[in-house]
PDB file of C-alpha atoms in Angstrom:
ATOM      1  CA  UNK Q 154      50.343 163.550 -89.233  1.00 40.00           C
ATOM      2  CA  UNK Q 155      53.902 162.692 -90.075  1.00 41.00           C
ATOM      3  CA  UNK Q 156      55.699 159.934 -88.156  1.00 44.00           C
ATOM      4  CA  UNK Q 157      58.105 160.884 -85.759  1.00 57.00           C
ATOM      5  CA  UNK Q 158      59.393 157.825 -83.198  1.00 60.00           C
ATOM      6  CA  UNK Q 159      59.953 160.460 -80.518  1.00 66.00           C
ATOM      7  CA  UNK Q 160      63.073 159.946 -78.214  1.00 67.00           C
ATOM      8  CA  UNK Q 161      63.960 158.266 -74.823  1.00 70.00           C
ATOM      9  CA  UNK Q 162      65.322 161.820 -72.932  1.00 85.00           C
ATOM     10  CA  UNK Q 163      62.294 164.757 -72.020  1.00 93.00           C
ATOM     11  CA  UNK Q 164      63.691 167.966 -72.365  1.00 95.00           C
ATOM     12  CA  UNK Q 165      61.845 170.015 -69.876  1.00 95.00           C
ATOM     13  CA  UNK Q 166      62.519 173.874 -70.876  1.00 95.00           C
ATOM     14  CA  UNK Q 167      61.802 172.829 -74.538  1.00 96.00           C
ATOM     15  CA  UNK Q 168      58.314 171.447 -73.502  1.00 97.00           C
ATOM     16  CA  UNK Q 169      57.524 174.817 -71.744  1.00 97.00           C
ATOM     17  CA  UNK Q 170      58.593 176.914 -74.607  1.00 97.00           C
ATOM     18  CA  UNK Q 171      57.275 175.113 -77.016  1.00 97.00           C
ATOM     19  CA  UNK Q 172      54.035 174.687 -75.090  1.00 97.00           C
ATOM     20  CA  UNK Q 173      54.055 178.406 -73.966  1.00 97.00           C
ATOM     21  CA  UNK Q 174      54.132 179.273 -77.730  1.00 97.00           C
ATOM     22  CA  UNK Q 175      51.485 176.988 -78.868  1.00 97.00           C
ATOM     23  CA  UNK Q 176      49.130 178.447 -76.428  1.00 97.00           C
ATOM     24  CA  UNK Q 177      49.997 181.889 -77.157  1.00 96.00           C
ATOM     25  CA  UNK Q 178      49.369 181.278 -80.797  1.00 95.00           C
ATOM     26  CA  UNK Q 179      45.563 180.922 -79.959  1.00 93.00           C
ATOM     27  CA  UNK Q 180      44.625 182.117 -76.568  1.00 95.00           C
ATOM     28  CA  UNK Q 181      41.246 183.336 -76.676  1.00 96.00           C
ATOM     29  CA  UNK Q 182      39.451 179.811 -77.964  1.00 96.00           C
ATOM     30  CA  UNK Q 183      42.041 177.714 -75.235  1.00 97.00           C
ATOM     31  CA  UNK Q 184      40.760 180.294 -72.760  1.00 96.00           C
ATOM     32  CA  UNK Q 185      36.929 180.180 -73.595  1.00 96.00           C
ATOM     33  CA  UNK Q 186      36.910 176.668 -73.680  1.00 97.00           C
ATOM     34  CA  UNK Q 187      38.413 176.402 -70.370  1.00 96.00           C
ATOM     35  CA  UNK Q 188      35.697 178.530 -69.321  1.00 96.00           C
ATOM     36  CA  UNK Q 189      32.959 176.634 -71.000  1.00 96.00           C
ATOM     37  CA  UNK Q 190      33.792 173.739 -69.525  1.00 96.00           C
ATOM     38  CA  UNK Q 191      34.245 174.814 -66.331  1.00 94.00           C
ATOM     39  CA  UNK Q 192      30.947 176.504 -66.262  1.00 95.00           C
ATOM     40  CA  UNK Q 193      29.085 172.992 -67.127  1.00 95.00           C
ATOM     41  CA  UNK Q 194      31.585 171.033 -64.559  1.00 94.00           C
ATOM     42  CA  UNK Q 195      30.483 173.877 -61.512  1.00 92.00           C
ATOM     43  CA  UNK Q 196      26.736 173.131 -62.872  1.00 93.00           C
ATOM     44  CA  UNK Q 197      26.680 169.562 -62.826  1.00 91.00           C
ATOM     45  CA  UNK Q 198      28.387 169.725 -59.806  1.00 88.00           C
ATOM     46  CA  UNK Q 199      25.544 172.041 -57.942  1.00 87.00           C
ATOM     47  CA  UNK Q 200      22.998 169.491 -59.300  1.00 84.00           C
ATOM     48  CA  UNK Q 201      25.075 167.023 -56.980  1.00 79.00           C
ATOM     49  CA  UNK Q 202      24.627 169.253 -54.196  1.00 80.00           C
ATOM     50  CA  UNK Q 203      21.060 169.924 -54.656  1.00 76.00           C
ATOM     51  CA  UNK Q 204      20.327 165.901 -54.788  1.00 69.00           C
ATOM     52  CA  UNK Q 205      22.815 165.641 -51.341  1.00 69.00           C
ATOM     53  CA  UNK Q 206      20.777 167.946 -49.549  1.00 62.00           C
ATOM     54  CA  UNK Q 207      17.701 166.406 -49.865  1.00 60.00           C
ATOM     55  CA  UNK Q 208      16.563 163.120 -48.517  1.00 60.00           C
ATOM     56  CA  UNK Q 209      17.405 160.193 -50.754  1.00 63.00           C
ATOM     57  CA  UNK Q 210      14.681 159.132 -53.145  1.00 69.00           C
ATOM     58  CA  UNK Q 211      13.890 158.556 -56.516  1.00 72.00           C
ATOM     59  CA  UNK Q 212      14.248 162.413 -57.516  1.00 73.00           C
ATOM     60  CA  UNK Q 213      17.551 162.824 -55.704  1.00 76.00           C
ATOM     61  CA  UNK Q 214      19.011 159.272 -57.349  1.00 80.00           C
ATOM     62  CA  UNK Q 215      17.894 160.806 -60.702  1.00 84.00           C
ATOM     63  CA  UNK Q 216      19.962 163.932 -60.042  1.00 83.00           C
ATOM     64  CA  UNK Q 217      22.722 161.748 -58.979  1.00 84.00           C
ATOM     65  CA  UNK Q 218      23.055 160.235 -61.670  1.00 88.00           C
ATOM     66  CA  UNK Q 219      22.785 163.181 -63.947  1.00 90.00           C
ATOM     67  CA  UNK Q 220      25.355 165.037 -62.496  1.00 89.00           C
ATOM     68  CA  UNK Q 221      27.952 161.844 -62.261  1.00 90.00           C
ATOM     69  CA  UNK Q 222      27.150 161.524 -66.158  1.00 93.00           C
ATOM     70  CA  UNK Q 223      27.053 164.847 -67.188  1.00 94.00           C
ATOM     71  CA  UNK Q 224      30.634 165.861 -65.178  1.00 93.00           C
ATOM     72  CA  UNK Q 225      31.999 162.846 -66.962  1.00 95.00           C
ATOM     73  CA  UNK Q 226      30.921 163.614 -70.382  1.00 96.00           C
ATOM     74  CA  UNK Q 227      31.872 167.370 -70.044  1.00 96.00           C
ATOM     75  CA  UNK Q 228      35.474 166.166 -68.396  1.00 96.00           C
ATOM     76  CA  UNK Q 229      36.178 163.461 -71.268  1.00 97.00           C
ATOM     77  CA  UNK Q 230      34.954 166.390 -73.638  1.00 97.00           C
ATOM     78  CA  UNK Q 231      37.181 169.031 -72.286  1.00 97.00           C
ATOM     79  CA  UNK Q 232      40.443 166.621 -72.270  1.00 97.00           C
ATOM     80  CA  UNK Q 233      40.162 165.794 -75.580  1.00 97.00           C
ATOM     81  CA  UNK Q 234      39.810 169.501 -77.417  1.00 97.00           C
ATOM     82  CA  UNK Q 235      42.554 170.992 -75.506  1.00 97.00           C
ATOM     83  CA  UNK Q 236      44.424 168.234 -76.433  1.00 97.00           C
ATOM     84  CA  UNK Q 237      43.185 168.159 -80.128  1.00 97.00           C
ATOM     85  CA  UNK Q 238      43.947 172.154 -79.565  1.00 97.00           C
ATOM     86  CA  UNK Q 239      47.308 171.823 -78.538  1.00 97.00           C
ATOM     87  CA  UNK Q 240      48.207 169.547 -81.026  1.00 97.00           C
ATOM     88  CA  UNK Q 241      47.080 171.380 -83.822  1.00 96.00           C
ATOM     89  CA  UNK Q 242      48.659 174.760 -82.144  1.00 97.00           C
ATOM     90  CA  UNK Q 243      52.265 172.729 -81.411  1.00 97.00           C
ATOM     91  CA  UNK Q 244      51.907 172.123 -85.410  1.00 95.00           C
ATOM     92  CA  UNK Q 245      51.829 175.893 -86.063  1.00 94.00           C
ATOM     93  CA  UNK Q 246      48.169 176.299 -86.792  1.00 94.00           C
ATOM     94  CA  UNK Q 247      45.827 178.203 -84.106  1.00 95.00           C
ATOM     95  CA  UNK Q 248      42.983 176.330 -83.391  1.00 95.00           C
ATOM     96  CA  UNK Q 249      39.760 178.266 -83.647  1.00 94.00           C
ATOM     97  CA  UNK Q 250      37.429 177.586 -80.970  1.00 96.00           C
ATOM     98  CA  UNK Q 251      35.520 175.128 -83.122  1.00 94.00           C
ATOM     99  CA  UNK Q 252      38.291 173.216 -82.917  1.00 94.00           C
ATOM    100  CA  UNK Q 253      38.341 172.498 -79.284  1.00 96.00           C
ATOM    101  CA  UNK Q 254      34.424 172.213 -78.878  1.00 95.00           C
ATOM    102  CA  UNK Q 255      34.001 169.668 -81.502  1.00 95.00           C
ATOM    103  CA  UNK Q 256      32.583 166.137 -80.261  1.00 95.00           C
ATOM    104  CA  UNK Q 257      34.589 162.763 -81.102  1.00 94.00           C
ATOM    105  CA  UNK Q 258      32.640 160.135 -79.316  1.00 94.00           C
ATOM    106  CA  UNK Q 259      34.825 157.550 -80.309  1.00 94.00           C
ATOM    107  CA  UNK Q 260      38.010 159.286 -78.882  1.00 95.00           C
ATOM    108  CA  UNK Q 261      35.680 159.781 -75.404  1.00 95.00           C
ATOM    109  CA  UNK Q 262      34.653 156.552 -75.458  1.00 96.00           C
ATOM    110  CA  UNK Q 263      38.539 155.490 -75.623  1.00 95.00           C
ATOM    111  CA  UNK Q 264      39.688 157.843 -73.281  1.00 96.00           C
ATOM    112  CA  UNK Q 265      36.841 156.797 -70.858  1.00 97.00           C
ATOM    113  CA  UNK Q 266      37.567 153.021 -70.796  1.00 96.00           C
ATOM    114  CA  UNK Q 267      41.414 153.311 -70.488  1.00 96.00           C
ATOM    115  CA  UNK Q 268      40.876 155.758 -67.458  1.00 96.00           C
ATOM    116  CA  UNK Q 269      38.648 153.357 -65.801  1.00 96.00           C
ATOM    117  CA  UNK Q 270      40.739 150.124 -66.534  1.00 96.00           C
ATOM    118  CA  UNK Q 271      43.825 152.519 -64.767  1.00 95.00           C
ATOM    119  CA  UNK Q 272      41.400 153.468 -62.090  1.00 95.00           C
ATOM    120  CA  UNK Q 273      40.985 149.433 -61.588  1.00 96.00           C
ATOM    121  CA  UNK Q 274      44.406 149.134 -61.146  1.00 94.00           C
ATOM    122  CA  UNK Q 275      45.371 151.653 -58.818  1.00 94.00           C
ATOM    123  CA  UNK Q 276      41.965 149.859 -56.823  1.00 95.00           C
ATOM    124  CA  UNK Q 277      43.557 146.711 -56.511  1.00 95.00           C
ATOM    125  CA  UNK Q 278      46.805 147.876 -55.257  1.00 93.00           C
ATOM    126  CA  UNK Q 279      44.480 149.662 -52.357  1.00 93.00           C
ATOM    127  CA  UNK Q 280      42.690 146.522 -51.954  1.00 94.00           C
ATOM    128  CA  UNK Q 281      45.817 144.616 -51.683  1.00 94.00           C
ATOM    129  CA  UNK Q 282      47.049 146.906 -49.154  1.00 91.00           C
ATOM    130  CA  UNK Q 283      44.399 146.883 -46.906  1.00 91.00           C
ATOM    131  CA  UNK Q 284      44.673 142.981 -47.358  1.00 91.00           C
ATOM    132  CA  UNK Q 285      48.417 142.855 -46.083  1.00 90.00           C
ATOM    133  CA  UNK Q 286      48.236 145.372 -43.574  1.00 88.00           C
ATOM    134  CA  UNK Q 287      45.622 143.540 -42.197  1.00 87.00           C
ATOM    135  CA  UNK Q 288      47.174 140.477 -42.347  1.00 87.00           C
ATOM    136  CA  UNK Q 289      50.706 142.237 -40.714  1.00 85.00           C
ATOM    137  CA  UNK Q 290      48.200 143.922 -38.274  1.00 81.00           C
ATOM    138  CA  UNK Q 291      47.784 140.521 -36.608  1.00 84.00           C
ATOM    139  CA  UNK Q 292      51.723 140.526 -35.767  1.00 85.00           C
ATOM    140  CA  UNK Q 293      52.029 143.938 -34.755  1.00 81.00           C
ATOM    141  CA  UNK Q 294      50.417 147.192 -35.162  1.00 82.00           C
ATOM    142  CA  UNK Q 295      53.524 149.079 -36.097  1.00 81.00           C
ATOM    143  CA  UNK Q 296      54.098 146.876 -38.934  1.00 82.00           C
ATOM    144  CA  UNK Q 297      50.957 148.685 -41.126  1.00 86.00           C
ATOM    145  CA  UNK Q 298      53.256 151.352 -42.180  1.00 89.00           C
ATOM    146  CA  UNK Q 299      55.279 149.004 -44.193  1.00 89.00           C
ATOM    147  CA  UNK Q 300      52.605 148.085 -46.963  1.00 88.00           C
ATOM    148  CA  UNK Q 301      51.273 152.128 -46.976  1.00 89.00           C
ATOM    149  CA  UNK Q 302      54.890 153.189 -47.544  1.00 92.00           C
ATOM    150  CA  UNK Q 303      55.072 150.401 -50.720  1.00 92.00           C
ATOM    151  CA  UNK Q 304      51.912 151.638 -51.726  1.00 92.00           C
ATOM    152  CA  UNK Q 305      52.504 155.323 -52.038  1.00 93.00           C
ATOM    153  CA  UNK Q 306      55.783 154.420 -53.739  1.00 94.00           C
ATOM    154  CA  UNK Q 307      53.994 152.635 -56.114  1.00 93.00           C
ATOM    155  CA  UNK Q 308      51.221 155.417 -56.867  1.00 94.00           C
ATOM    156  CA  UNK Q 309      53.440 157.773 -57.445  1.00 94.00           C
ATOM    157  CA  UNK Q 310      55.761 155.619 -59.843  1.00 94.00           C
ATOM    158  CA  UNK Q 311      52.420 154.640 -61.698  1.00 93.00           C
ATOM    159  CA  UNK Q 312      51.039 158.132 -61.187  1.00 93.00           C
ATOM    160  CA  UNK Q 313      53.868 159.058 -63.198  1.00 95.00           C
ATOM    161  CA  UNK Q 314      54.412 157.077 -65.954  1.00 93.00           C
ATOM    162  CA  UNK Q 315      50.853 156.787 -66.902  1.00 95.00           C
ATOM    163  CA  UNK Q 316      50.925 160.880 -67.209  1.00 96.00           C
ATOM    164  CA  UNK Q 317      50.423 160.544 -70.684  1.00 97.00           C
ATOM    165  CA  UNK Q 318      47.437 157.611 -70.943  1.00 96.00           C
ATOM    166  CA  UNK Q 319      45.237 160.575 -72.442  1.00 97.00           C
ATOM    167  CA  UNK Q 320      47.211 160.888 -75.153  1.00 97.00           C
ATOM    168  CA  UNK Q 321      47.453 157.569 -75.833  1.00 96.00           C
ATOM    169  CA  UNK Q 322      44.054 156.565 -75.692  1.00 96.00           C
ATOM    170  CA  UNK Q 323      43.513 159.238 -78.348  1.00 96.00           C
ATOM    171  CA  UNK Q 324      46.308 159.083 -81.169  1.00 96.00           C
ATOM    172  CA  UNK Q 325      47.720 155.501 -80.539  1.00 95.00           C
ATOM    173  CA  UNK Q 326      45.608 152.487 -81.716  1.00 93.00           C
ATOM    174  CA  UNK Q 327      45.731 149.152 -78.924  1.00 91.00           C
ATOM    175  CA  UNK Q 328      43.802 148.079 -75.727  1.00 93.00           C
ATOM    176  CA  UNK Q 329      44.116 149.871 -72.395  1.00 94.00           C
ATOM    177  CA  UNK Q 330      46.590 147.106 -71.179  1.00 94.00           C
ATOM    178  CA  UNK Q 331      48.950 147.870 -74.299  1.00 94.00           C
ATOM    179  CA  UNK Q 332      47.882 151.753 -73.275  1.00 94.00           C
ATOM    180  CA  UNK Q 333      49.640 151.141 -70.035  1.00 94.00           C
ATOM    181  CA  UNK Q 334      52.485 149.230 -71.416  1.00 94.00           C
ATOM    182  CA  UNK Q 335      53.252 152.159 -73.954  1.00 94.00           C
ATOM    183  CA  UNK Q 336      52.894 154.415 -70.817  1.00 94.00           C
ATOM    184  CA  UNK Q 337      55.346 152.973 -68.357  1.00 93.00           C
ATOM    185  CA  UNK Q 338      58.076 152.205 -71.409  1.00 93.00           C
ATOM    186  CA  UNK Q 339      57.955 155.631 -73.174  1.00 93.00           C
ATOM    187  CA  UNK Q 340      58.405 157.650 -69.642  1.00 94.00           C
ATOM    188  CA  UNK Q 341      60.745 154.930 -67.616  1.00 93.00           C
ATOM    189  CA  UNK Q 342      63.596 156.608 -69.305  1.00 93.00           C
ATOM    190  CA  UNK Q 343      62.873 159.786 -68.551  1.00 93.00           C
ATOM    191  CA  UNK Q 344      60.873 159.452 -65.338  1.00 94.00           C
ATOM    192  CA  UNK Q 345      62.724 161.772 -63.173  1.00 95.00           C
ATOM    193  CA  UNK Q 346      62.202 164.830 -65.909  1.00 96.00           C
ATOM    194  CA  UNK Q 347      58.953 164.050 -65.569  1.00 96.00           C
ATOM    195  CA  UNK Q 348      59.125 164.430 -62.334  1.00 95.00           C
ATOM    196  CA  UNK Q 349      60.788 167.881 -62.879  1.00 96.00           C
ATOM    197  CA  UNK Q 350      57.858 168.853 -65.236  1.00 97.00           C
ATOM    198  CA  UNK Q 351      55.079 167.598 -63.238  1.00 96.00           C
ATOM    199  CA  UNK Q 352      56.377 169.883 -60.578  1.00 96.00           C
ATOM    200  CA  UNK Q 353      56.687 173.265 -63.327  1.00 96.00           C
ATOM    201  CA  UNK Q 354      53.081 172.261 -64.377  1.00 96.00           C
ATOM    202  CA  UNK Q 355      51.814 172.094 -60.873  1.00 96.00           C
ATOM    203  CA  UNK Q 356      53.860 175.297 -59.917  1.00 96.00           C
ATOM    204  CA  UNK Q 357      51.860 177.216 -63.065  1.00 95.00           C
ATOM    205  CA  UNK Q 358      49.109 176.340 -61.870  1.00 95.00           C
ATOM    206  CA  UNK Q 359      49.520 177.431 -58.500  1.00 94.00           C
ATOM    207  CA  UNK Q 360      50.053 180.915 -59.270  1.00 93.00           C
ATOM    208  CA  UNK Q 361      46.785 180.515 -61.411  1.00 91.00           C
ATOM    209  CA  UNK Q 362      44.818 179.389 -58.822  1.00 90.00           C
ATOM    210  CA  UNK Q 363      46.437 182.376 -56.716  1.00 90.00           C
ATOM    211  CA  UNK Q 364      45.170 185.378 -59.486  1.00 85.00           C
ATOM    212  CA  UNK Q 365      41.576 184.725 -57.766  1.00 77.00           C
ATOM    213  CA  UNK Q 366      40.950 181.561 -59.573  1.00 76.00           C
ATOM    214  CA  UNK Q 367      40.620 183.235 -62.982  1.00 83.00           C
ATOM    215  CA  UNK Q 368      44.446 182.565 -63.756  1.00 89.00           C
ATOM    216  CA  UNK Q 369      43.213 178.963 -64.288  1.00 91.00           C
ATOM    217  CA  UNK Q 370      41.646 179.488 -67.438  1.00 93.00           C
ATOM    218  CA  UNK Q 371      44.537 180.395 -68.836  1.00 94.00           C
ATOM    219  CA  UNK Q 372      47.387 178.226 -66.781  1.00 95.00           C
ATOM    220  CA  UNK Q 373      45.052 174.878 -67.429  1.00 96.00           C
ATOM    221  CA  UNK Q 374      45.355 174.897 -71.317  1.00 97.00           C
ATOM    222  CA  UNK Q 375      49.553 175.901 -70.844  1.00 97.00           C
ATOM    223  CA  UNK Q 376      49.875 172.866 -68.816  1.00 97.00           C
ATOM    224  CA  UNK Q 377      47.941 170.724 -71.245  1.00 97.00           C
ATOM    225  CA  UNK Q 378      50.256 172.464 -74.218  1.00 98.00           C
ATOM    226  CA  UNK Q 379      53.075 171.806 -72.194  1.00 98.00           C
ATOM    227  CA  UNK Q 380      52.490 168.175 -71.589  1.00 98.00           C
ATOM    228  CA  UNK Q 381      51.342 167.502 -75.226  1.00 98.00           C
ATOM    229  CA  UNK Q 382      54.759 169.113 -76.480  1.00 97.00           C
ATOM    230  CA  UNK Q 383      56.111 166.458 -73.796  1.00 97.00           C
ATOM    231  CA  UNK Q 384      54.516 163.816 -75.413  1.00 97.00           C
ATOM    232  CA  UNK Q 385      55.607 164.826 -78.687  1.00 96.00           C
ATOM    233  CA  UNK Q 386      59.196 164.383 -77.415  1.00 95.00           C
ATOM    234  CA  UNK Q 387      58.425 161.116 -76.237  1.00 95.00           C
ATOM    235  CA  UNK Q 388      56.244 159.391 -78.074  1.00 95.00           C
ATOM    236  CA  UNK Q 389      56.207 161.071 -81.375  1.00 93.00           C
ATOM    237  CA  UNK Q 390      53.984 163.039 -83.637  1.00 93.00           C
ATOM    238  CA  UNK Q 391      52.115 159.955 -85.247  1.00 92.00           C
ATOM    239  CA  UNK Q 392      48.329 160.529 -84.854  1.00 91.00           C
ATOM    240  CA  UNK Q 393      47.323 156.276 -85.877  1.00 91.00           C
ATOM    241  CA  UNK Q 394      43.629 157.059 -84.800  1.00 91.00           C
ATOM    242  CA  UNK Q 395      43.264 160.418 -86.932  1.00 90.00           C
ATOM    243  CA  UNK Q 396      42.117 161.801 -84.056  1.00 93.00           C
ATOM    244  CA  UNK Q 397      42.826 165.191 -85.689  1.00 89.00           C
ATOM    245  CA  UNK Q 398      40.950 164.526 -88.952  1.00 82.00           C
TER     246      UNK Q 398
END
């Protein structure tokens, strides 16, 4: 991929267009895969419910455990061709279906561990939380609202500006700690718009959830065009894991 250092402004409407256009350039494979995927996420899922339904034991643990591992295979999976299909679409190609359904271990294995080290993080703030309210519980009970404000404010600032972890855990090479680092300093500048596009993204895919449900095969892959054309803006085109190749 060619280097591009990206820029410290998001333009919203460009984002959409240009990810409206890269979907449209290959909807049937972005659309099939969504479908795929959801198909083994709704199966994995009823294994769950079988195993909860029956009295815990060795065959119910088993299922348990199949289902946690399978849904997390199939969602790391998913992520990373429509965002290997985006890419390649937001380049001008259109992604055949192959495309999108091809295994990278190593990019799920990256993606996995930088989720779960952010997943750690937004942990602790809980824990901390519960640790001061608490504490401020002792003094008065009107007091806990004060650490549950701070910490919603500081989900959704970290919420935010870690929009784009998936992407970096795929194209850009360093830990999840430097992951995190890229995250906050790449969006800081523009957090607001991303604000602004987090709330188009979630709009689109309101109305898709509205057409019966089906409208989400087509409004998940937009979004995920969308936000890849976002991180293009901000972060560049540089791809320093040939994740594409």
């Amino acid at each position: 991929m060619s280097d591009s250092s990206g820029s410290n402004r998001l333009q919203v409407m460009r984002a959409v267009e240009d990810g409206w256009k890269a979907f449209s350039r290959s909807p049937w494979p972005f659309v099939l895969f969504t479908l795929l995927a959801g198909v083994l996420s709704m199966l994995f899922q009823a294994i769950a419910n079988a195993a909860s339904g029956d009295s815990f034991g060795a065959g119910a643990a088993i299922a348990t455990i199949i289902s946690v591992v399978g849904s997390t295979v199939v969602s790391l999976w998913a992520v990373s061709g429509l965002i290997r299909g985006a890419w390649r679409a937001l380049d001008g190609q259109a992604p055949g279906f192959s495309d999108l359904a091809r295994w990278d271990g190593s990019a799920a294995g990256r993606l996995f561990i930088n989720q779960f080290v952010l997943g750690v993080l937004f942990f602790l703030i809980l824990l901390i939380t519960f640790v001061v309210a608490g504490g401020l519980a002792q003094i008065s009970q009107g007091l806990i609202v004060i650490p549950g404000i701070a910490a919603a404010l500081v989900f959704l600032y970290l919420g935010i500006n870690q929009k784009f972890l998936p992407w970096i855990a795929l194209l850009q090479k360093g830990n999840p700690i430097d992951t995190i680092q890229r995250g906050r300093a790449g969006v800081d500048p523009s957090w607001w718009w991303l604000l602004l596009l987090l709330i188009v993204e979630s709009l689109i895919l309101l109305v898709g959830l509205l057409l019966c449900g089906v409208g989400l095969l087509a409004a998940a892959p937009v979004v995920i065009c969308i936000s890849t054309a976002a991180y293009r803006q901000l972060f560049g085109t540089d791809d320093a894991r040939e994740f594409l190749n």
